[in-house]
Short mmCIF file of C-alpha atoms in Angstrom, two decimals:
data_model
loop_
_atom_site.label_atom_id
_atom_site.label_comp_id
_atom_site.label_asym_id
_atom_site.label_seq_id
_atom_site.Cartn_x
_atom_site.Cartn_y
_atom_site.Cartn_z
CA MET A 1 70.34 102.06 115.48
CA SER A 2 69.18 104.74 117.94
CA SER A 3 70.07 105.72 121.29
CA SER A 4 70.41 108.46 123.49
CA THR A 5 72.48 110.01 125.28
CA GLY A 6 70.47 110.95 128.72
CA ALA A 7 72.13 114.36 129.16
CA TRP A 8 72.19 117.39 128.07
CA PRO A 9 75.36 118.07 127.25
CA PRO A 10 76.27 114.48 126.86
CA PRO A 11 78.84 113.85 130.03
CA ARG A 12 82.04 112.96 129.29
CA ASP A 13 81.63 109.21 129.42
CA PHE A 14 80.32 109.38 126.12
CA TRP A 15 82.62 111.53 123.91
CA THR A 16 84.87 109.18 125.65
CA ASP A 17 82.83 105.43 125.39
CA THR A 18 79.54 105.08 124.35
CA LEU A 19 80.48 107.91 120.89
CA PRO A 20 83.18 105.45 120.07
CA LYS A 21 80.95 101.99 120.78
CA ARG A 22 78.77 102.69 118.61
CA THR A 23 80.33 104.58 115.56
CA ALA A 24 83.22 101.63 115.38
CA GLY A 25 85.87 103.95 116.79
CA MET A 26 83.61 107.37 115.22
CA THR A 27 84.03 104.98 111.38
CA ARG A 28 80.20 104.83 111.41
CA PRO A 29 77.47 106.78 111.54
CA HIS A 30 74.50 106.39 114.00
CA LEU A 31 71.36 108.64 115.84
CA PHE A 32 71.16 109.16 118.66
CA LYS A 33 67.83 109.99 120.21
CA GLY A 34 65.99 112.69 122.19
CA VAL A 35 69.82 114.62 122.52
CA VAL A 36 69.10 118.30 121.59
CA PRO A 37 66.56 120.38 124.44
CA ILE A 38 64.03 122.75 123.25
CA SER A 39 65.53 125.44 125.51
CA ALA A 40 69.56 124.40 123.66
CA ALA A 41 68.13 124.32 119.93
CA ASN A 42 65.23 125.16 117.93
CA THR A 43 63.79 126.17 114.50
CA ASP A 44 62.13 129.73 116.33
CA ALA A 45 66.40 130.54 117.08
CA VAL A 46 66.97 129.39 113.63
CA LEU A 47 64.81 132.23 112.12
CA ASP A 48 65.86 134.48 114.09
CA GLY A 49 69.46 133.86 112.71
CA PHE A 50 68.12 134.04 109.69
CA ALA A 51 66.11 137.43 110.81
CA ALA A 52 69.04 139.18 111.99
CA ILE A 53 70.98 137.85 108.30
CA ARG A 54 67.91 140.06 106.70
CA ARG A 55 68.63 142.66 109.35
CA ALA A 56 72.25 142.65 108.36
CA HIS A 57 71.31 143.52 104.61
CA ALA A 58 68.93 146.12 104.79
CA ALA A 59 71.15 147.92 106.44
CA GLY A 60 74.33 147.71 104.52
CA LEU A 61 76.73 145.66 107.00
CA GLU A 62 79.30 143.42 106.10
CA ILE A 63 79.10 139.32 107.43
CA THR A 64 80.47 136.62 107.08
CA ALA A 65 77.22 134.47 107.12
CA ASN A 66 75.46 133.90 104.32
CA ALA A 67 71.75 132.40 102.55
CA ARG A 68 72.19 130.28 99.36
CA VAL A 69 68.27 129.59 97.54
CA TYR A 70 67.88 125.56 96.27
CA VAL A 71 64.24 125.31 94.32
CA GLY A 72 64.51 121.25 93.64
CA GLU A 73 68.59 120.82 93.42
CA GLU A 74 68.95 123.89 91.64
CA HIS A 75 70.51 126.60 93.27
CA ARG A 76 69.33 130.58 92.42
CA PRO A 77 71.04 132.58 93.47
CA ASP A 78 69.06 135.49 91.83
CA LEU A 79 66.26 134.97 95.16
CA VAL A 80 68.60 135.64 97.88
CA ASP A 81 68.26 139.58 97.37
CA LYS A 82 64.98 138.25 97.59
CA VAL A 83 64.33 136.81 100.43
CA LEU A 84 66.67 138.83 102.38
CA ALA A 85 64.80 141.96 100.82
CA ALA A 86 60.82 140.97 101.47
CA ASP A 87 58.79 142.56 104.20
CA GLY A 88 58.90 139.75 108.03
CA TRP A 89 56.80 136.34 107.75
CA PRO A 90 53.44 136.43 109.30
CA GLU A 91 54.03 134.45 112.54
CA GLY A 92 54.00 130.32 112.38
CA ASP A 93 53.55 130.76 108.75
CA PHE A 94 57.57 130.60 107.87
CA PRO A 95 56.56 127.36 104.76
CA ALA A 96 54.35 129.91 103.12
CA TRP A 97 56.45 132.75 103.24
CA MET A 98 59.04 131.66 101.93
CA GLN A 99 57.44 129.39 98.53
CA GLU A 100 55.56 132.80 97.71
CA GLN A 101 59.45 134.27 97.25
CA VAL A 102 60.88 131.27 95.55
CA GLY A 103 57.56 131.21 93.05
CA ALA A 104 57.45 126.76 94.55
CA GLU A 105 55.82 124.79 96.59
CA ARG A 106 59.81 123.13 97.69
CA PHE A 107 62.31 124.94 98.74
CA SER A 108 65.79 124.55 100.41
CA LEU A 109 66.71 127.64 102.52
CA VAL A 110 70.81 126.86 103.16
CA LEU A 111 72.02 129.43 106.53
CA ASN A 112 76.58 129.26 106.32
CA THR A 113 78.28 130.31 109.70
CA LEU A 114 75.32 130.58 111.90
CA GLU A 115 77.02 131.20 115.65
CA SER A 116 77.92 134.24 114.65
CA VAL A 117 74.02 135.96 113.78
CA SER A 118 72.53 134.05 116.84
CA PRO A 119 73.86 134.90 120.63
CA PRO A 120 71.39 132.23 121.83
CA LEU A 121 72.34 129.63 119.52
CA ALA A 122 75.83 129.95 120.03
CA ALA A 123 75.69 129.82 123.91
CA GLY A 124 73.17 126.70 123.54
CA LEU A 125 74.62 124.49 120.46
CA GLY A 126 78.16 126.27 122.43
CA GLU A 127 77.09 124.07 125.91
CA PHE A 128 76.92 120.82 122.87
CA VAL A 129 80.82 121.71 121.60
CA ALA A 130 82.12 122.17 124.51
CA ALA A 131 81.33 118.07 126.17
CA LEU A 132 83.51 117.03 122.86
CA LEU A 133 86.14 119.69 123.24
CA ASP A 134 86.52 118.39 127.05
CA GLY A 135 85.57 114.59 125.64
CA TRP A 136 86.62 113.59 122.19
CA GLY A 137 89.56 116.46 121.83
CA VAL A 138 89.72 120.26 120.01
CA PRO A 139 89.48 120.44 116.09
CA VAL A 140 91.69 122.73 114.52
CA GLY A 141 90.17 124.83 112.80
CA GLY A 142 87.02 125.30 115.02
CA ALA A 143 82.75 124.50 114.18
CA GLU A 144 80.66 126.14 112.23
CA LEU A 145 76.75 125.56 112.42
CA VAL A 146 74.84 125.50 109.24
CA ALA A 147 71.14 125.13 108.99
CA PHE A 148 68.86 123.63 106.53
CA VAL A 149 65.82 124.63 106.38
CA GLY A 150 63.37 123.80 103.90
CA ASN A 151 60.15 121.10 102.73
CA TYR A 152 63.46 119.30 99.83
CA SER A 153 62.53 115.85 98.96
CA GLY A 154 66.64 115.68 98.75
CA THR A 155 69.09 118.18 99.61
CA ALA A 156 70.50 120.36 97.32
CA PHE A 157 73.72 118.68 97.42
CA GLY A 158 72.15 115.17 95.88
CA VAL A 159 73.77 112.35 97.18
CA HIS A 160 77.35 113.76 98.81
CA GLU A 161 80.48 113.16 100.40
CA GLY A 162 81.09 114.72 103.36
CA TYR A 163 85.14 115.69 104.56
CA GLU A 164 84.98 116.32 108.21
CA ASN A 165 83.04 114.25 111.13
CA ALA A 166 79.64 116.26 111.97
CA PHE A 167 76.40 115.88 113.42
CA LEU A 168 73.00 116.44 112.43
CA THR A 169 70.54 117.95 114.72
CA HIS A 170 66.92 118.10 113.59
CA TYR A 171 64.20 120.62 115.32
CA GLY A 172 61.78 119.02 112.55
CA PRO A 173 58.89 119.69 113.02
CA GLY A 174 58.83 116.85 109.68
CA THR A 175 60.95 114.02 110.36
CA LYS A 176 64.01 114.06 108.26
CA ASP A 177 64.84 110.88 106.34
CA PHE A 178 68.22 110.74 105.60
CA TYR A 179 71.19 108.01 104.38
CA CYS A 180 74.12 107.16 104.43
CA TRP A 181 76.60 105.14 102.84
CA PRO A 182 81.20 104.42 103.05
CA ALA A 183 82.55 105.38 100.45
CA GLU A 184 83.76 102.52 99.50
CA GLU A 185 80.34 100.88 98.82
CA TYR A 186 79.08 104.06 97.10
CA ARG A 187 82.08 103.73 94.66
CA LYS A 188 81.19 100.53 94.22
CA LEU A 189 77.28 100.84 93.26
CA THR A 190 77.56 104.11 91.77
CA GLY A 191 80.95 103.99 89.03
CA GLY A 192 82.78 106.75 91.12
CA SER A 193 82.69 109.55 93.65
CA ASP A 194 80.52 112.53 92.10
CA PRO A 195 77.91 113.46 93.87
CA LEU A 196 74.44 112.03 92.00
CA PHE A 197 71.54 114.10 91.42
CA GLY A 198 68.70 113.54 90.03
CA ASP A 199 66.08 110.07 90.37
CA TYR A 200 68.76 108.07 92.71
CA ALA A 201 65.92 106.36 94.25
CA TRP A 202 66.82 102.60 93.38
CA LEU A 203 70.72 104.06 95.35
CA LEU A 204 67.90 104.90 98.89
CA GLU A 205 67.67 100.96 99.26
CA HIS A 206 70.93 100.58 99.68
CA GLY A 207 71.38 103.05 102.26
CA GLU A 208 71.29 102.95 106.15
CA HIS A 209 67.87 104.66 107.02
CA PHE A 210 67.93 107.09 110.12
CA ALA A 211 64.51 109.01 111.25
CA LEU A 212 65.68 111.94 112.19
CA GLU A 213 62.46 113.53 115.04
CA PRO A 214 63.03 117.00 116.93
CA GLY A 215 65.65 116.61 119.44
CA ASP A 216 67.74 113.61 117.78
CA ALA A 217 71.50 113.79 117.21
CA LEU A 218 73.34 112.14 113.71
CA PHE A 219 77.15 111.58 114.49
CA LEU A 220 78.08 111.11 110.61
CA PRO A 221 81.78 110.21 110.12
CA GLU A 222 84.62 111.78 107.69
CA ARG A 223 83.81 110.62 103.96
CA VAL A 224 80.58 108.79 104.00
CA PHE A 225 78.38 109.66 101.30
CA HIS A 226 75.50 110.93 102.84
CA VAL A 227 71.70 112.74 101.36
CA GLY A 228 68.98 114.29 103.09
CA ARG A 229 65.32 114.23 101.82
CA GLN A 230 61.54 114.80 103.92
CA SER A 231 57.93 115.64 102.62
CA GLU A 232 57.67 117.83 105.33
CA PHE A 233 59.06 121.09 105.88
CA SER A 234 61.72 121.32 109.14
CA VAL A 235 65.13 122.23 109.84
CA SER A 236 67.89 120.56 110.88
CA VAL A 237 71.32 122.87 112.10
CA ALA A 238 74.04 121.33 111.43
CA ILE A 239 77.79 120.76 113.56
CA PRO A 240 81.13 120.58 110.81
CA LEU A 241 84.11 119.81 113.19
CA TYR A 242 87.21 121.74 110.63
CA THR A 243 89.96 119.42 111.54
CA LEU A 244 92.18 120.36 109.18
CA PRO A 245 95.08 118.54 107.52
CA ASP A 246 98.66 119.31 109.03
CA ALA A 247 99.83 120.27 105.27
CA ALA A 248 96.85 123.03 105.19
CA ILE A 249 97.53 125.19 107.68
CA ALA A 250 101.59 125.20 106.61
CA ARG A 251 100.87 126.01 103.67
CA ALA A 252 98.25 128.39 103.87
CA TRP A 253 99.46 130.61 107.60
CA ILE A 254 102.99 128.82 108.74
CA ALA A 255 105.07 129.15 105.48
CA PRO A 256 103.97 132.05 103.93
CA ASP A 257 104.49 134.07 107.11
CA LEU A 258 107.97 132.90 107.84
CA LEU A 259 108.33 132.96 104.04
CA ALA A 260 107.31 136.79 103.83
CA ALA A 261 109.02 137.40 107.30
CA LEU A 262 112.07 135.42 105.78
CA LEU A 263 111.82 137.51 101.74
CA ALA A 264 111.37 140.92 102.89
CA SER A 265 112.47 143.43 101.02
CA ASP A 266 115.21 145.97 103.05
CA PRO A 267 116.13 147.74 100.45
CA ASP A 268 119.74 147.76 102.50
CA ALA A 269 120.21 143.63 102.40
CA ALA A 270 121.12 142.55 98.84
CA ALA A 271 117.57 140.53 98.20
CA GLY A 272 116.63 143.22 98.43
CA GLN A 273 118.42 145.20 96.34
CA PRO A 274 116.21 145.79 92.45
CA SER A 275 118.26 143.81 90.01
CA PRO A 276 120.58 144.84 87.52
CA MET A 277 119.44 144.78 83.92
CA GLN A 278 120.12 141.50 81.76
CA PRO A 279 121.69 141.58 78.70
CA LEU A 280 119.71 140.00 76.27
CA THR A 281 122.62 138.05 74.36
CA ALA A 282 122.93 137.29 77.95
CA GLY A 283 119.84 135.30 78.46
CA PRO A 284 118.33 134.37 81.50
CA ASP A 285 120.63 132.28 83.00
CA ASP A 286 122.34 134.82 85.44
CA LEU A 287 118.90 135.54 86.86
CA ALA A 288 117.92 132.57 87.73
CA ARG A 289 120.88 132.18 89.17
CA ARG A 290 120.66 134.95 92.02
CA LEU A 291 116.52 134.46 92.18
CA ALA A 292 117.95 130.11 93.17
CA THR A 293 120.76 131.44 95.40
CA VAL A 294 117.93 133.43 97.78
CA THR A 295 115.46 130.84 97.41
CA ALA A 296 117.43 128.58 99.06
CA ALA A 297 118.92 130.97 101.73
CA ALA A 298 115.77 131.75 102.76
CA LEU A 299 113.92 128.08 102.68
CA THR A 300 117.90 126.96 104.81
CA ALA A 301 116.89 129.67 107.40
CA ALA A 302 113.03 128.49 106.25
CA THR A 303 113.68 124.97 108.01
CA GLN A 304 116.29 125.90 111.15
CA GLN A 305 112.90 128.31 112.36
CA ALA A 306 110.19 125.97 111.83
CA PRO A 307 109.89 124.75 114.74
CA ALA A 308 109.76 127.50 116.46
CA ALA A 309 106.80 129.49 113.55
CA ALA A 310 105.12 126.21 113.97
CA THR A 311 104.58 126.23 118.43
CA GLN A 312 103.80 130.32 117.90
CA HIS A 313 100.98 129.43 115.52
CA ALA A 314 99.90 126.32 117.95
CA HIS A 315 99.37 127.99 120.63
CA GLN A 316 97.82 130.73 119.37
CA ARG A 317 95.42 128.79 116.98
CA TRP A 318 94.65 126.66 120.28
CA HIS A 319 93.86 129.47 122.07
CA THR A 320 91.61 132.06 119.69
CA VAL A 321 89.69 128.34 119.13
CA LEU A 322 89.22 127.53 122.97
CA SER A 323 88.76 131.58 123.44
CA ASN A 324 85.51 132.18 120.72
CA GLY A 325 83.87 128.03 122.54
CA GLY A 326 85.19 125.98 120.07
CA TRP A 327 83.73 128.04 116.87
CA GLN A 328 85.15 129.31 114.29
CA GLN A 329 86.83 131.72 113.86
CA THR A 330 85.17 135.20 111.36
CA GLU A 331 85.90 138.19 110.17
CA HIS A 332 82.53 139.92 110.09
CA ASP A 333 80.79 137.73 113.65
CA LEU A 334 77.89 140.14 113.25
CA ALA A 335 77.11 139.38 116.89
CA ARG A 336 80.86 139.55 117.53
CA ASN A 337 80.42 143.35 116.42
CA GLU A 338 77.03 144.12 118.43
CA ALA A 339 77.99 143.08 121.54
CA ALA A 340 81.40 144.89 121.61
CA THR A 341 79.38 147.89 120.61
CA ALA A 342 76.66 147.50 123.25
CA PHE A 343 79.57 146.68 126.27
CA THR A 344 81.40 149.62 125.04
CA ASP A 345 78.57 152.11 125.25
CA THR A 346 77.47 150.79 128.61
CA ALA A 347 79.92 152.79 132.06
CA LEU A 348 81.55 150.54 134.06
CA THR A 349 82.63 151.97 137.59
CA PRO A 350 83.78 149.87 140.96
CA GLY A 351 80.94 147.24 141.68
CA THR A 352 79.87 146.77 137.90
CA SER A 353 79.41 143.25 137.82
CA VAL A 354 80.74 141.49 134.51
CA ALA A 355 80.42 138.83 133.37
CA VAL A 356 82.45 136.44 129.63
CA ARG A 357 79.53 135.90 127.37
CA ALA A 358 78.80 132.15 126.86
CA PRO A 359 79.73 130.06 125.55
CA TYR A 360 82.87 132.24 125.09
CA ARG A 361 86.77 131.60 127.52
CA LEU A 362 88.85 133.90 128.58
CA MET A 363 92.75 132.33 128.53
CA VAL A 364 95.73 135.05 129.55
CA THR A 365 98.72 133.71 128.80
CA GLY A 366 102.19 135.24 129.21
CA GLU A 367 101.28 139.72 128.39
CA GLN A 368 98.71 138.18 125.69
CA ALA A 369 94.59 137.55 126.71
CA PHE A 370 92.64 135.99 124.30
CA LEU A 371 88.57 136.91 124.68
CA ARG A 372 86.15 135.11 121.93
CA GLY A 373 89.08 134.27 119.52
CA CYS A 374 90.25 137.56 119.02
CA GLU A 375 93.75 138.35 120.59
CA ALA A 376 94.62 141.40 123.23
CA PRO A 377 97.19 142.61 125.73
CA ALA A 378 97.52 141.54 128.99
CA ASP A 379 98.80 141.98 131.96
CA PRO A 380 99.33 139.13 133.80
CA ALA A 381 99.49 140.62 137.66
CA VAL A 382 95.99 143.05 136.40
CA LEU A 383 94.36 139.74 135.28
CA THR A 384 94.96 137.80 137.44
CA PRO A 385 94.04 133.65 137.45
CA ASP A 386 91.34 134.14 140.42
CA LEU A 387 90.27 137.87 138.86
CA VAL A 388 89.94 135.29 134.80
CA HIS A 389 87.83 132.45 136.58
CA ARG A 390 85.55 134.41 138.13
CA LEU A 391 85.00 136.44 135.31
CA ASN A 392 84.88 133.20 133.39
CA THR A 393 82.29 131.39 136.37
CA GLY A 394 79.69 134.01 136.70
CA PRO A 395 79.04 137.76 137.63
CA THR A 396 81.85 139.54 138.88
CA PRO A 397 81.78 143.55 140.08
CA LEU A 398 84.45 145.03 138.87
CA PRO A 399 87.05 146.31 142.27
CA ASP A 400 87.82 150.01 142.60
CA ASP A 401 91.19 149.62 140.47
CA PRO A 402 91.18 151.69 137.69
CA GLN A 403 94.16 148.77 136.17
CA VAL A 404 91.48 146.22 136.49
CA ILE A 405 89.02 148.65 135.42
CA ALA A 406 91.00 149.56 131.77
CA ALA A 407 91.94 145.90 131.20
CA ILE A 408 88.36 144.98 131.27
CA ARG A 409 87.16 148.16 128.52
CA THR A 410 89.43 146.63 126.38
CA LEU A 411 88.07 143.13 126.46
CA GLY A 412 85.31 144.46 126.12
CA THR A 413 85.91 146.00 122.64
CA THR A 414 86.55 141.95 121.60
CA GLY A 415 82.53 141.33 122.11
CA GLY A 416 83.85 139.12 124.43
CA LEU A 417 82.31 140.55 127.55
CA THR A 418 78.21 141.64 128.72
CA VAL A 419 77.61 143.27 132.00
CA ALA A 420 75.39 141.71 134.78
CA THR A 421 74.16 144.68 136.71
CA THR A 422 75.03 148.21 137.40
CA PRO A 423 75.34 149.41 141.22
CA LYS A 424 72.49 151.36 142.51
CA GLU A 425 72.17 154.89 142.22
CA THR A 426 73.67 156.52 146.01
CA GLU A 427 70.96 159.08 146.78
#
């Protein structure tokens, strides 16, 4: 089955009513036809993002976005440097160029973290993500853009399980045939949960089939097995929503930070002093007793401090994701760094018009400002609610106020601001 949202970005009732109904409460795949306009995302924009990755490679820049090359179902890391370093492709002839680089007729190019190298895609598909945040909710790990480019006869990962909710947007020019299986049915058919490679034609007749055409968006619920197949060159971009498990967040961030603070090696504290030499004949029991005492004391204190630590982390994570337009936070963000450099190199004077770059958001809470996933100190008397609103909603001229201009300069280091116009020189 398929349907259309009828608007871009999908309105709030799409997320609150249409999507839950068509997907049995977000548990079944569903194809929405003609959702993504060319102005928001298209094949050329994806290839421009790949060109940005190639440009960073040529400049020796470390970036999070990366390219993976597959021939058939074989991962070919040995070909990555070749496709990144080769001369550019003739306009409109990317498939033939790629075939020449990999030495094969069929290929697959997977691009991760595309939002960090393509401002047009980050902004265009950011409209979709912004509507999702407002109408459905916030994925605490943010969202990502993962492009699948090629003429492959089957997804290089085989028939595999998706571990998070996602939307697969398709830009063509060819049609992508997509097949899905609920986890329980897949296990019955295959005898397990492992990906299936090779000849799985027999399995396709048991799957739910969707034919994705340019502009379509397929909702893929978490824990659904799937595979994409195509006979012609085409480009798709997946938008996975990283709703990280609570235990994973506590294990990776909250607990380590809390215990690191509680177990800091203070030489003036008993727990921070070097252990005495241990008599060989006494064995490890005394050491075990001391370590148990220190560990138990830290865990007791951690239990008492856990609510405050969790609150601090939740607030920081919340503002980080929302200020970054819903995208995941990445350390080596090429587009962010280039935007920050461009803003820093621009003179700011009273009357200069400045705006927050789409799809990012300036948020000020207490004495902290969040913009494009970065934190900066803030004076709420300077970054007033009115100024924050005007910056978020469009270009606003800077006042003749050194404190405001200084605050804007600081925010510019996040890469989240742009200069819209500059004042005319007075003759």
